Structure formats: C-alpha cells, structure tokens
mmCIF file of C-alpha atoms in Angstrom:
data_model
loop_
_atom_site.group_PDB
_atom_site.id
_atom_site.type_symbol
_atom_site.label_atom_id
_atom_site.label_comp_id
_atom_site.label_asym_id
_atom_site.label_seq_id
_atom_site.Cartn_x
_atom_site.Cartn_y
_atom_site.Cartn_z
ATOM 1 C CA MET A 28 -4.521 16.245 -4.107
ATOM 2 C CA SER A 29 -8.223 16.455 -4.938
ATOM 3 C CA SER A 30 -10.707 17.368 -2.231
ATOM 4 C CA LEU A 31 -12.489 14.036 -2.751
ATOM 5 C CA ARG A 32 -9.184 12.209 -2.174
ATOM 6 C CA ASN A 33 -8.595 14.242 1.026
ATOM 7 C CA LEU A 34 -12.071 13.361 2.270
ATOM 8 C CA LEU A 35 -11.515 9.675 1.534
ATOM 9 C CA LEU A 36 -8.074 9.691 3.162
ATOM 10 C CA ALA A 37 -9.485 11.305 6.298
ATOM 11 C CA ALA A 38 -12.311 8.780 6.448
ATOM 12 C CA PHE A 39 -9.993 5.801 6.152
ATOM 13 C CA SER A 40 -7.100 7.143 8.255
ATOM 14 C CA PHE A 41 -8.827 6.157 11.466
ATOM 15 C CA ALA A 42 -9.363 2.608 10.198
ATOM 16 C CA ALA A 43 -5.719 2.280 9.119
ATOM 17 C CA LEU A 44 -4.385 3.625 12.406
ATOM 18 C CA SER A 45 -6.644 1.411 14.481
ATOM 19 C CA THR A 46 -5.209 -1.725 12.850
ATOM 20 C CA GLY A 47 -1.596 -0.745 13.552
ATOM 21 C CA ALA A 48 -0.886 -0.141 9.869
ATOM 22 C CA ALA A 49 1.895 2.293 9.033
ATOM 23 C CA SER A 50 1.053 5.775 7.809
ATOM 24 C CA ALA A 51 2.255 7.104 4.486
ATOM 25 C CA GLU A 52 3.687 10.384 3.288
ATOM 26 C CA VAL A 53 3.096 11.663 -0.250
ATOM 27 C CA VAL A 54 6.558 12.118 -1.814
ATOM 28 C CA GLY A 55 5.591 12.470 -5.482
ATOM 29 C CA LYS A 56 2.703 13.397 -7.754
ATOM 30 C CA VAL A 57 2.992 13.024 -11.522
ATOM 31 C CA GLY A 58 0.347 14.351 -13.916
ATOM 32 C CA VAL A 59 -0.434 11.868 -16.684
ATOM 33 C CA ASP A 60 -2.900 13.752 -18.894
ATOM 34 C CA TRP A 61 -4.571 17.100 -19.533
ATOM 35 C CA ILE A 62 -7.724 16.298 -17.514
ATOM 36 C CA GLY A 63 -5.885 16.094 -14.191
ATOM 37 C CA ASN A 64 -5.307 12.379 -13.595
ATOM 38 C CA ASP A 65 -2.234 11.759 -11.440
ATOM 39 C CA ILE A 66 0.021 8.987 -10.239
ATOM 40 C CA ILE A 67 0.657 9.413 -6.515
ATOM 41 C CA VAL A 68 3.841 8.104 -4.864
ATOM 42 C CA GLU A 69 3.737 7.555 -1.106
ATOM 43 C CA ALA A 70 6.480 6.384 1.261
ATOM 44 C CA VAL A 71 5.779 3.956 4.100
ATOM 45 C CA SER A 72 8.784 3.601 6.391
ATOM 46 C CA GLU A 73 9.838 1.350 9.276
ATOM 47 C CA GLY A 74 13.569 0.654 8.699
ATOM 48 C CA VAL A 75 12.450 -0.582 5.298
ATOM 49 C CA THR A 76 10.970 2.145 3.115
ATOM 50 C CA CYS A 77 8.330 1.074 0.626
ATOM 51 C CA HIS A 78 7.289 3.471 -2.109
ATOM 52 C CA VAL A 79 3.741 2.668 -3.184
ATOM 53 C CA THR A 80 2.133 4.159 -6.286
ATOM 54 C CA TYR A 81 -1.523 4.388 -7.255
ATOM 55 C CA PHE A 82 -3.689 6.215 -9.772
ATOM 56 C CA ASP A 83 -5.676 9.248 -8.571
ATOM 57 C CA ARG A 84 -8.558 10.068 -10.940
ATOM 58 C CA SER A 85 -9.439 13.704 -11.579
ATOM 59 C CA LEU A 86 -12.904 15.220 -11.238
ATOM 60 C CA ILE A 87 -13.101 15.579 -15.040
ATOM 61 C CA ASP A 88 -12.342 11.860 -15.440
ATOM 62 C CA ARG A 89 -14.969 11.032 -12.806
ATOM 63 C CA PHE A 90 -17.569 13.152 -14.721
ATOM 64 C CA LYS A 91 -16.551 11.636 -18.053
ATOM 65 C CA ASN A 92 -16.711 7.995 -16.925
ATOM 66 C CA GLY A 93 -19.559 8.321 -14.422
ATOM 67 C CA ASN A 94 -17.736 6.340 -11.738
ATOM 68 C CA TRP A 95 -17.509 8.892 -8.926
ATOM 69 C CA PHE A 96 -16.239 6.948 -5.970
ATOM 70 C CA GLU A 97 -13.443 4.693 -7.188
ATOM 71 C CA ASP A 98 -9.869 4.776 -8.448
ATOM 72 C CA PRO A 99 -8.388 1.993 -10.622
ATOM 73 C CA SER A 100 -6.681 -1.010 -9.012
ATOM 74 C CA ASN A 101 -3.296 -0.198 -10.559
ATOM 75 C CA ASN A 102 -0.600 -0.293 -7.871
ATOM 76 C CA SER A 103 3.157 -0.672 -7.750
ATOM 77 C CA ILE A 104 5.655 -1.037 -4.907
ATOM 78 C CA ALA A 105 9.435 -0.919 -4.412
ATOM 79 C CA CYS A 106 11.075 -1.464 -1.006
ATOM 80 C CA ARG A 107 14.659 -0.984 0.209
ATOM 81 C CA GLN A 108 16.385 -0.966 3.559
ATOM 82 C CA THR A 109 16.845 2.684 4.546
ATOM 83 C CA GLY A 110 17.700 2.313 8.216
ATOM 84 C CA PRO A 111 18.050 -0.240 10.996
ATOM 85 C CA ILE A 112 15.486 -3.018 10.610
ATOM 86 C CA GLU A 113 13.556 -3.763 13.798
ATOM 87 C CA ILE A 114 10.957 -6.479 13.632
ATOM 88 C CA GLY A 115 8.493 -6.960 16.482
ATOM 89 C CA ASN A 116 5.805 -9.519 15.961
ATOM 90 C CA VAL A 117 6.211 -11.222 12.616
ATOM 91 C CA ASP A 118 3.213 -13.081 11.270
ATOM 92 C CA LEU A 119 4.388 -16.485 10.008
ATOM 93 C CA SER A 120 1.129 -17.298 8.205
ATOM 94 C CA LYS A 121 1.010 -17.514 4.414
ATOM 95 C CA ASP A 122 -0.882 -14.214 4.094
ATOM 96 C CA GLY A 123 1.450 -12.346 6.479
ATOM 97 C CA SER A 124 0.311 -9.121 8.100
ATOM 98 C CA GLU A 125 -1.185 -5.933 6.745
ATOM 99 C CA VAL A 126 1.286 -3.054 7.182
ATOM 100 C CA PHE A 127 -0.518 -0.379 5.157
ATOM 101 C CA ARG A 128 -4.093 0.242 4.043
ATOM 102 C CA GLN A 129 -5.703 3.126 2.158
ATOM 103 C CA GLY A 130 -9.197 3.498 0.704
ATOM 104 C CA MET A 131 -9.416 3.657 -3.091
ATOM 105 C CA SER A 132 -13.184 4.084 -3.241
ATOM 106 C CA LEU A 133 -15.873 5.398 -0.936
ATOM 107 C CA ILE A 134 -16.531 1.961 0.586
ATOM 108 C CA TRP A 135 -15.644 -1.025 -1.582
ATOM 109 C CA LYS A 136 -11.978 -0.891 -2.631
ATOM 110 C CA THR A 137 -8.800 -0.672 -0.561
ATOM 111 C CA LEU A 138 -5.096 -0.531 -1.486
ATOM 112 C CA VAL A 139 -3.292 -2.921 0.881
ATOM 113 C CA VAL A 140 0.359 -3.764 1.523
ATOM 114 C CA ASN A 141 0.986 -7.113 3.209
ATOM 115 C CA ARG A 142 4.334 -8.088 4.718
ATOM 116 C CA ILE A 143 5.128 -11.791 4.470
ATOM 117 C CA TYR A 144 8.165 -13.396 6.084
ATOM 118 C CA ASP A 145 9.822 -16.101 3.977
ATOM 119 C CA LYS A 146 11.571 -17.982 6.781
ATOM 120 C CA THR A 147 13.329 -20.460 4.443
ATOM 121 C CA ASN A 148 15.044 -17.656 2.508
ATOM 122 C CA ASP A 149 15.202 -15.154 5.406
ATOM 123 C CA THR A 150 13.435 -12.513 3.310
ATOM 124 C CA LEU A 151 10.685 -9.953 3.883
ATOM 125 C CA ILE A 152 8.159 -9.798 1.049
ATOM 126 C CA TYR A 153 5.955 -6.750 0.538
ATOM 127 C CA LEU A 154 2.873 -7.292 -1.639
ATOM 128 C CA ALA A 155 0.747 -4.369 -2.883
ATOM 129 C CA HIS A 156 -2.734 -5.299 -4.070
ATOM 130 C CA SER A 157 -6.297 -4.038 -4.106
ATOM 131 C CA ARG A 158 -8.915 -5.634 -1.923
ATOM 132 C CA GLU A 159 -12.483 -5.314 -3.115
ATOM 133 C CA LEU A 160 -15.619 -6.357 -1.282
ATOM 134 C CA THR A 161 -17.208 -8.085 -4.269
ATOM 135 C CA ASP A 162 -14.533 -8.740 -6.922
ATOM 136 C CA GLY A 163 -10.865 -9.089 -6.076
ATOM 137 C CA SER A 164 -8.347 -7.577 -8.467
ATOM 138 C CA ALA A 165 -5.566 -9.570 -10.094
ATOM 139 C CA LYS A 166 -3.398 -6.445 -10.354
ATOM 140 C CA MET A 167 -0.535 -6.582 -7.861
ATOM 141 C CA SER A 168 3.097 -5.699 -7.326
ATOM 142 C CA ILE A 169 5.789 -7.234 -5.127
ATOM 143 C CA SER A 170 9.112 -6.193 -3.593
ATOM 144 C CA THR A 171 11.514 -8.188 -1.416
ATOM 145 C CA ILE A 172 14.117 -7.352 1.239
ATOM 146 C CA PRO A 173 16.655 -10.133 1.828
ATOM 147 C CA LEU A 174 17.732 -10.209 5.480
ATOM 148 C CA TYR A 175 20.743 -12.469 4.948
ATOM 149 C CA GLY A 176 23.847 -10.747 6.321
ATOM 150 C CA GLN A 177 21.848 -7.730 7.529
ATOM 151 C CA ASN A 178 21.881 -6.423 11.087
ATOM 152 C CA VAL A 179 18.251 -7.102 12.028
ATOM 153 C CA VAL A 180 16.887 -6.554 15.530
ATOM 154 C CA TRP A 181 14.226 -9.165 16.294
ATOM 155 C CA LYS A 182 12.400 -7.690 19.301
ATOM 156 C CA ASN A 183 10.761 -11.046 20.139
ATOM 157 C CA GLY A 184 13.568 -13.285 18.842
ATOM 158 C CA LYS A 185 14.067 -14.555 15.305
ATOM 159 C CA PRO A 186 11.427 -17.160 14.319
ATOM 160 C CA GLN A 187 12.823 -20.677 14.345
#
C-alpha cells in the first residue's frame, strides 16, 4: 500500500470509527499495470461480510496525471452471510445507515457503504458509492442479503 494511502487511511480512520462505521481489512491487492496502479479488496464483516473494491493510484500515475490527492470513484461490492446475523438498530429511512467509510482523496471524496433494510422483502441492501463534496458520482455497486428463512437475531426486535 502506498505511503500516501497509509497517511490518508490514518487521517480518516478516526472519522470512520467515531461514526460507528465498521473497520475493514485488506484481503487482496491486484496490480493492473506496469506503473503500480492497484485494485484493493477489503473485507468488512458483521455476520455479513462485504468485500469492497476500489482503485488505488500509484505515485507514477499521480505524477503523470497531475491529480495528487484523489483516487477514481470506481467501486464494487459483494456481500454474503458468513456467520450469525445480529442486527441492533436498523435505520428504516430510505437512505439507510452508513456502515463503512474511507477517504479516497485528501478532503473531498469518500468511499461509503450504506446498509438499507427493505422491510417489504425482508432483505438487507448494501450500496457502495462515492460521496464528493462538490460533484456526486454516478458510479455505484449494490449487493443484497435476503433474510427470509435465516436465523437473524434482532437485538431491538424485528421492525414491524
């Protein structure tokens, strides 16, 4: 992982932890070209494991393109049940709750994973997208976990 990425991760770790967002573990790193650009795969786990991918630009790419402080808004996500599902407070609003956040630029861009509960279909929806201060990105990815027939522990009772 580049030293710039480590610095950015350290700077944003406090913000992610203070919001109750889950932490991630890097489980894969795939080189995509000769100048050092990589695709990073991280796992976020809480009974449901989500693997989130993003593009990590190399120093050579940053020199070449002149954009020092930002990675592209290309994200992907896949989630599966990997253990007992325990759900505490579930946000029933349309935008759900943020379960993961990581900086993708020095200040302006953030990779976010929102968890939305589809009460009608008894399904958890995980949406990966980039949030930008000035211009939102239309690049997103989605994964769903159907809860029908699953042994789910609702700590505060299942929403009615």
